[in-house]
Short mmCIF file of C-alpha atoms and ligand atoms in Angstrom, two decimals:
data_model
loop_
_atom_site.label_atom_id
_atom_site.label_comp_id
_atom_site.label_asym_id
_atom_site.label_seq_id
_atom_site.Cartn_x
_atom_site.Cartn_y
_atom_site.Cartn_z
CA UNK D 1 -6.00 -76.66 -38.29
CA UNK D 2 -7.25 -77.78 -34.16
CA UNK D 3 -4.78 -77.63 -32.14
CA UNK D 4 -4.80 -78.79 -28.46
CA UNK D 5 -4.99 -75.98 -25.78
CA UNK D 6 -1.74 -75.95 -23.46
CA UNK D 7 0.52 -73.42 -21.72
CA UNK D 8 3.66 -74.86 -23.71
CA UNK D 9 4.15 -76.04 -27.23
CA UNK D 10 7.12 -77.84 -28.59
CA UNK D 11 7.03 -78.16 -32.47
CA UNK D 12 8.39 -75.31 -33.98
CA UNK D 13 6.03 -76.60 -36.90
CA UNK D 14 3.26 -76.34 -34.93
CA UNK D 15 4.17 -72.73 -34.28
CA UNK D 16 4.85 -71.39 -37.39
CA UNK D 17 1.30 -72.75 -38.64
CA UNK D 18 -0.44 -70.72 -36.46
CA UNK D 19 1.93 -67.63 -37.67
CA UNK D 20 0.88 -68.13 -40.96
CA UNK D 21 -2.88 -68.38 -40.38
CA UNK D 22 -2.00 -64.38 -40.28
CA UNK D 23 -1.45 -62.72 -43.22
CA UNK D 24 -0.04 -59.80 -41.92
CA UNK D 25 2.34 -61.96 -39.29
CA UNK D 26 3.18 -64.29 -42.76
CA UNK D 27 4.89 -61.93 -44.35
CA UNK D 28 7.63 -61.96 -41.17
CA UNK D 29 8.05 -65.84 -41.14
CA UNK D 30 10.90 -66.94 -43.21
CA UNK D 31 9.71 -69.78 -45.94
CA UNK D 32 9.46 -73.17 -44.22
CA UNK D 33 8.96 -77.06 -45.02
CA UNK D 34 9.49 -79.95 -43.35
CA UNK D 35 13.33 -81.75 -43.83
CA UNK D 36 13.42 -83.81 -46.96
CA UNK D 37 16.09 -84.15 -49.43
CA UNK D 38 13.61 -82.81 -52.75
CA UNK D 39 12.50 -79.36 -49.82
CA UNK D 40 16.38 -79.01 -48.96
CA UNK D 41 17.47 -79.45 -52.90
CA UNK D 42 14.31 -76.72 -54.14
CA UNK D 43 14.86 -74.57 -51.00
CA UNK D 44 18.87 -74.23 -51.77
CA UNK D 45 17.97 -73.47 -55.02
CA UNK D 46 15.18 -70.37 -54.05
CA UNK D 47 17.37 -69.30 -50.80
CA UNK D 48 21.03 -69.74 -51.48
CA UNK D 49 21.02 -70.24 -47.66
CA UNK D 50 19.02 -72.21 -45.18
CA UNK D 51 18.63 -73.24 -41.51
CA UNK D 52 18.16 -76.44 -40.60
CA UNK D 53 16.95 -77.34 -37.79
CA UNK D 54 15.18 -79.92 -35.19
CA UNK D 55 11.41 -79.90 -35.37
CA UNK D 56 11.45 -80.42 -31.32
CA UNK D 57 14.57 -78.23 -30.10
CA UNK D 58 16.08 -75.34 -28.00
CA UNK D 59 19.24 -73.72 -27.05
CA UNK D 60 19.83 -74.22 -30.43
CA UNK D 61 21.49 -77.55 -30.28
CA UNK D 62 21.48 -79.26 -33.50
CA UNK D 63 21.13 -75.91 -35.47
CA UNK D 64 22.74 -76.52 -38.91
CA UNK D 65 23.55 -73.47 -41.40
CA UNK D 66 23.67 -75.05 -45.20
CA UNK D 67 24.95 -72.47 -48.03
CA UNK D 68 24.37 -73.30 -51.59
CA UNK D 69 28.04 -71.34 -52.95
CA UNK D 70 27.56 -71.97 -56.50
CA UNK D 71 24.92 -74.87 -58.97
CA UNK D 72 27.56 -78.02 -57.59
CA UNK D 73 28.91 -76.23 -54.46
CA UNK D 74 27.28 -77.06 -50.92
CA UNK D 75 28.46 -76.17 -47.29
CA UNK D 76 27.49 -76.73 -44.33
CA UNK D 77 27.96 -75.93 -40.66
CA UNK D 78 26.95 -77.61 -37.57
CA UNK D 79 28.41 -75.96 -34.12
CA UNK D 80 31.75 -74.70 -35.61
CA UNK D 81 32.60 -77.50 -37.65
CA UNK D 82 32.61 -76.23 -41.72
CA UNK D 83 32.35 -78.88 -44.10
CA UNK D 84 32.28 -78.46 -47.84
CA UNK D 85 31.42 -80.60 -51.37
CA UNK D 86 31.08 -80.29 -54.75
CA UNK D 87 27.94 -82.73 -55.25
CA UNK D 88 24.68 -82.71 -53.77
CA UNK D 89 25.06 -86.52 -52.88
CA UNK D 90 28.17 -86.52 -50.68
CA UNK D 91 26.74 -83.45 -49.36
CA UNK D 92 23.73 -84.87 -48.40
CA UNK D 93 24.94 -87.94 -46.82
CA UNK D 94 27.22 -86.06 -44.44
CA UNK D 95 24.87 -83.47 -43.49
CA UNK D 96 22.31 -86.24 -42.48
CA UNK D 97 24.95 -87.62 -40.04
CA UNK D 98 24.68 -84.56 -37.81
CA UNK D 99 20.81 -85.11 -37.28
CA UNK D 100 20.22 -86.95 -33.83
CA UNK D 101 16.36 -85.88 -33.76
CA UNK D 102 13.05 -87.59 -35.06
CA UNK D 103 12.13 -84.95 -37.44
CA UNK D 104 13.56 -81.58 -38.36
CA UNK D 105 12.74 -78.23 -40.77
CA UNK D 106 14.19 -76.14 -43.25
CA UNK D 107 14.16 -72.53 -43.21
CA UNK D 108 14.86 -69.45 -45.37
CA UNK D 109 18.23 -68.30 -44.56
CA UNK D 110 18.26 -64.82 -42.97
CA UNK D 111 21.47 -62.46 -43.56
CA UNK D 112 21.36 -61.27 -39.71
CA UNK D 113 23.21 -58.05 -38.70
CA UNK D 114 26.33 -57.88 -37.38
CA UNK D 115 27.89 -55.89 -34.30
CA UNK D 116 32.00 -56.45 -34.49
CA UNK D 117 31.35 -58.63 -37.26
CA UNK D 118 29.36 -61.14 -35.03
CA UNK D 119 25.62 -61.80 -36.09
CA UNK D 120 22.98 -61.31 -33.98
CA UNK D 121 19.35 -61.25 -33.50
CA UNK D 122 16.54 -60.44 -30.80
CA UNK D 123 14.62 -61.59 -28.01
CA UNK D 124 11.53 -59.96 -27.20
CA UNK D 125 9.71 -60.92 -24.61
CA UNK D 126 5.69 -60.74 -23.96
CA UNK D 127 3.74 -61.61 -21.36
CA UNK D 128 0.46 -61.48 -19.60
CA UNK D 129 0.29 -59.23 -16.70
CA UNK D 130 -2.31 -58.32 -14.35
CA UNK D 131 -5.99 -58.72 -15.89
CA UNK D 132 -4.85 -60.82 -17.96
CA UNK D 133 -3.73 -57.82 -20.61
CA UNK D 134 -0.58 -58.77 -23.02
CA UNK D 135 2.31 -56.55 -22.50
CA UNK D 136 5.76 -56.53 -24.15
CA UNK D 137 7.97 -56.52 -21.07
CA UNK D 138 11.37 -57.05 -22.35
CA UNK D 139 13.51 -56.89 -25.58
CA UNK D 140 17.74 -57.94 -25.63
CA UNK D 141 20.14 -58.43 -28.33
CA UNK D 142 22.29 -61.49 -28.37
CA UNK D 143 25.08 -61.68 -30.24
CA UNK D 144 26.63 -65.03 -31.91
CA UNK D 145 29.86 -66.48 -30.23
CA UNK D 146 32.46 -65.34 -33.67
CA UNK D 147 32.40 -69.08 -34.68
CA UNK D 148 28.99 -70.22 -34.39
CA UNK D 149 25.88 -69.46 -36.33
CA UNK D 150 23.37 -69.28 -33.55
CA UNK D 151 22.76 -66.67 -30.46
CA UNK D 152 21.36 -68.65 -28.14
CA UNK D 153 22.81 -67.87 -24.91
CA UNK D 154 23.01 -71.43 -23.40
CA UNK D 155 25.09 -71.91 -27.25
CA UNK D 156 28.25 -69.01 -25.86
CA UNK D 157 26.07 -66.21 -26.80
CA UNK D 158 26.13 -62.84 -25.65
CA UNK D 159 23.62 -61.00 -24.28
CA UNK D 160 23.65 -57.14 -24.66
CA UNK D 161 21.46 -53.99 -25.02
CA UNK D 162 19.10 -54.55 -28.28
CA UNK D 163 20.09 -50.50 -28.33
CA UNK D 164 24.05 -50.95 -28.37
CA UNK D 165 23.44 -53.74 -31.26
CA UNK D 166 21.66 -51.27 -33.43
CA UNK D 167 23.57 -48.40 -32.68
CA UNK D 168 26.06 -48.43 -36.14
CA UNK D 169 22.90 -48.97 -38.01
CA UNK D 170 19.94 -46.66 -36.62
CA UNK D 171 20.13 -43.77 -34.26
CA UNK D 172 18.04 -42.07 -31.76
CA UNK D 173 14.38 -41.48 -32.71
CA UNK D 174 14.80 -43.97 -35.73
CA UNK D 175 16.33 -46.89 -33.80
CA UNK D 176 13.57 -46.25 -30.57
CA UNK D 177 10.51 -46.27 -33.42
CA UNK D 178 11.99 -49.60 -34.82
CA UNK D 179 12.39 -51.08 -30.72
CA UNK D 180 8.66 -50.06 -30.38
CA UNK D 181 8.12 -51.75 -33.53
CA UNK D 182 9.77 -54.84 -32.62
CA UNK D 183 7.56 -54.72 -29.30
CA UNK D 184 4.21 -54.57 -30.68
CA UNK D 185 5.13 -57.56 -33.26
CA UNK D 186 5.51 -59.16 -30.07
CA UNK D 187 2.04 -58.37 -28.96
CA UNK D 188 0.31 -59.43 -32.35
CA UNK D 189 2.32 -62.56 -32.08
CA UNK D 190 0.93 -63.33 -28.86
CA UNK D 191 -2.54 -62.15 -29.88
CA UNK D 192 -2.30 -64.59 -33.27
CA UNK D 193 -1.60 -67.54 -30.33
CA UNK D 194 -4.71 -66.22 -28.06
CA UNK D 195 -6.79 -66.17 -31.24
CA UNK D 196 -6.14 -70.07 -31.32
CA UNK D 197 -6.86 -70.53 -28.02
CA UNK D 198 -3.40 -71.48 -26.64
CA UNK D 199 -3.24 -71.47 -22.98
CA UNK D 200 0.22 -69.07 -22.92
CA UNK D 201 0.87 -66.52 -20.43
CA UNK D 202 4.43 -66.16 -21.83
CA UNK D 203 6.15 -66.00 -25.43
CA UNK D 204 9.71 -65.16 -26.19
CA UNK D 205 9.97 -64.20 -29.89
CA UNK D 206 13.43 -64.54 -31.52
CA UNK D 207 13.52 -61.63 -34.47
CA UNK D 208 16.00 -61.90 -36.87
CA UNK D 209 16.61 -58.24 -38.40
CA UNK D 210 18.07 -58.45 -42.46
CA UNK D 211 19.87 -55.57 -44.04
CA UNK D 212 16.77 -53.81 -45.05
CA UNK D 213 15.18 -53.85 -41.12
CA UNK D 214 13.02 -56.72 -42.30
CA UNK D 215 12.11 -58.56 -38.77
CA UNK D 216 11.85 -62.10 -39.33
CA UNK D 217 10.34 -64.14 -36.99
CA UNK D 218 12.54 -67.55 -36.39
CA UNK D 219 11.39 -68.93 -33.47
CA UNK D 220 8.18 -68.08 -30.74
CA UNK D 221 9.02 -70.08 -27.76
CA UNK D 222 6.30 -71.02 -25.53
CA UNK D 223 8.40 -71.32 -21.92
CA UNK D 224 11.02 -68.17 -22.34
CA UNK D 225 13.31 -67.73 -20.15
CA UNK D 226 13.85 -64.67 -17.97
CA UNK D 227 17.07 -65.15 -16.34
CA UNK D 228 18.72 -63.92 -19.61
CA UNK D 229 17.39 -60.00 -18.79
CA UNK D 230 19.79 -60.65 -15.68
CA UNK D 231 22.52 -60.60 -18.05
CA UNK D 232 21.91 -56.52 -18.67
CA UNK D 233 23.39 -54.40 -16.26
CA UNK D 234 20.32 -52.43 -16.15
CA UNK D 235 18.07 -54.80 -13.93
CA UNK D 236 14.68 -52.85 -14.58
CA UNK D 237 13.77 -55.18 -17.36
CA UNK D 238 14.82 -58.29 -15.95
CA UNK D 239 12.70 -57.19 -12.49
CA UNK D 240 10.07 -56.52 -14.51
CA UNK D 241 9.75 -59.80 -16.51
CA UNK D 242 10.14 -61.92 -13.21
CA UNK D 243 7.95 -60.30 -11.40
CA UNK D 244 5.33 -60.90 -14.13
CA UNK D 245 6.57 -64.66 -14.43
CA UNK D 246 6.12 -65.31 -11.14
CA UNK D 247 2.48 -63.47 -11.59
CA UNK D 248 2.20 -65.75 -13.86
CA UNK D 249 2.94 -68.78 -11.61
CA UNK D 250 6.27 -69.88 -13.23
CA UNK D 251 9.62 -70.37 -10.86
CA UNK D 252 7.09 -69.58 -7.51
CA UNK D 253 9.00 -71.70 -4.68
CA UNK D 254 7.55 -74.27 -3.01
CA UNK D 255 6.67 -73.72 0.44
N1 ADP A 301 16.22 -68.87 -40.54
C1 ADP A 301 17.25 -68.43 -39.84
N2 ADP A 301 18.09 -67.50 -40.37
C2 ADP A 301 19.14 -67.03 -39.65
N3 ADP A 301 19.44 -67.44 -38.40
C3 ADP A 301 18.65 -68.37 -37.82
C4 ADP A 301 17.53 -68.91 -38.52
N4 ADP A 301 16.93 -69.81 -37.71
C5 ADP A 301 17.66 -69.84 -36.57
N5 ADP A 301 18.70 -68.99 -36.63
C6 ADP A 301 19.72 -68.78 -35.56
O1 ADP A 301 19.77 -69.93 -34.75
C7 ADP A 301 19.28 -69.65 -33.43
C8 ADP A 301 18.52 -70.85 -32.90
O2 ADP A 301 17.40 -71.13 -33.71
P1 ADP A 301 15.94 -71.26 -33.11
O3 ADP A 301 15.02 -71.50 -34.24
O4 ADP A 301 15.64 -70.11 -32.23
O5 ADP A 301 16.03 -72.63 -32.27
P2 ADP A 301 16.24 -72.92 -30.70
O6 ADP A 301 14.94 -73.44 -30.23
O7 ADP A 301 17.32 -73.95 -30.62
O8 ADP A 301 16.59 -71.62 -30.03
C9 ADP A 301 18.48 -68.37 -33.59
O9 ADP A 301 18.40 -67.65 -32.39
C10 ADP A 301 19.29 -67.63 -34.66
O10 ADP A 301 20.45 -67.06 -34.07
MG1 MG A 302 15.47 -69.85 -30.15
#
């Protein structure tokens, strides 16, 4: 596959192509096709549970859960309306009315951890620094609002210490070996991208951690925002990643 050099990329298709052109990164990225009624009825049928979502998105507006409950059972939810059906048809019909985009994906469902019985899932930020050498600058938790199935931030999600989130599940030495781990996926990530000569400086990689520690890649986003490490109370992060975005010749005032 050529793709075009350029410092941002929106198709989250795109993006999970060049993912899989790495066969150790494709064993992170949850199974994914492009939105058609045969991919959602076969990909129900493998997963159980999907995300749907738009091809060309963020914040994740328009992010639709889908859960297959039993062979004639679907459900669906889009923000933190629930709806339910017992045939695929009626189903189908009704979840189409919530798309408002051009084109849009399924993925593989992943059963995120919890922290007060609110999923949540990871940030981890990577960027270039001085010589031009990747670095994993920051990593943050963010934990879903209780009725919504996404984290995003700018979607009422919390952001908190990735070490508070993992706390009930992993403690000291294990939990900082799995943060380090969770870092240098980051850097092959961002490697995988250099390899294919995209222009980045910057990637934000959402990780979605399962119940067996399996850290799924959802999402690499190409123009990551920093202002989120702001939300920790500890600012050394958030100074850090600035200062390197500014290096990097993003949110530089005009004079
Ligand atoms: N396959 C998935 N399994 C579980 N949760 C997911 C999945 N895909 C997305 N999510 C949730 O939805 C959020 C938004 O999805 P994402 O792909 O990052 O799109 P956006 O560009 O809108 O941020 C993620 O941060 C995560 O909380
Ligand atoms: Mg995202």
């Amino acid at each position: 596959m050529k793709i075009k050099s350029s410092r941002t990329l929106g198709s989250k298709w795109t993006k999970t192509q060049v993912l899989l052109m790495n066969k150790e990164l494709s064993r992170f990225v949850p199974e994914t096709r492009i939105y058609t009624r045969d991919a959602l009825l076969s990909m129900l049928k493998k997963h159980k549970m999907v995300y749907v979502k738009p091809v060309n998105g963020s914040f994740g507006l328009g992010v639709i859960r889908v859960d297959q409950i039993n062979h004639n059972k679907y459900r669906y939810q889009a923000g933190t309306v629930t709806r339910s059906f017992v045939n695929f048809n009626d189903f189908f019909v009704s979840l189409n009315k919530n798309k408002f985009k051009k084109s849009y994906l399924i993925q593989q469902g992943i059963h995120l951890l919890t922290y007060n019985k609110r999923i949540f899932d990871t940030r981890i930020m990577v960027q270039q620094g001085p010589l031009k050498k990747w670095e994993s600058t920051g990593y943050i938790g963010r934990v879903a609002h209780p009725n919504k199935i996404v984290t995003n931030f700018h979607n009422s999600g919390k952001p908190l210490p990735l070490e508070l989130l993992l706390g009930s599940y992993l403690k000291d030495e294990k939990k900082k070996s799995y943060i380090l781990k969770l870092k240098q996926l980051g850097l092959q990530i961002a490697t995988q991208y250099q390899k294919n000569r995209l222009g980045f400086k910057e990637i934000g990689v959402d990780i979605g951690i399962d119940k067996q520690f399996v850290p799924w890649i959802l999402e690499v986003n190409t123009a990551p925002d920093p202002f989120i490490f702001n939300q920790l109370k500890d600012k050394r992060m958030f100074h850090k990643v600035l200062h390197y975005a500014r290096a990097n010749g993003r949110f530089v005032k005009a004079k």
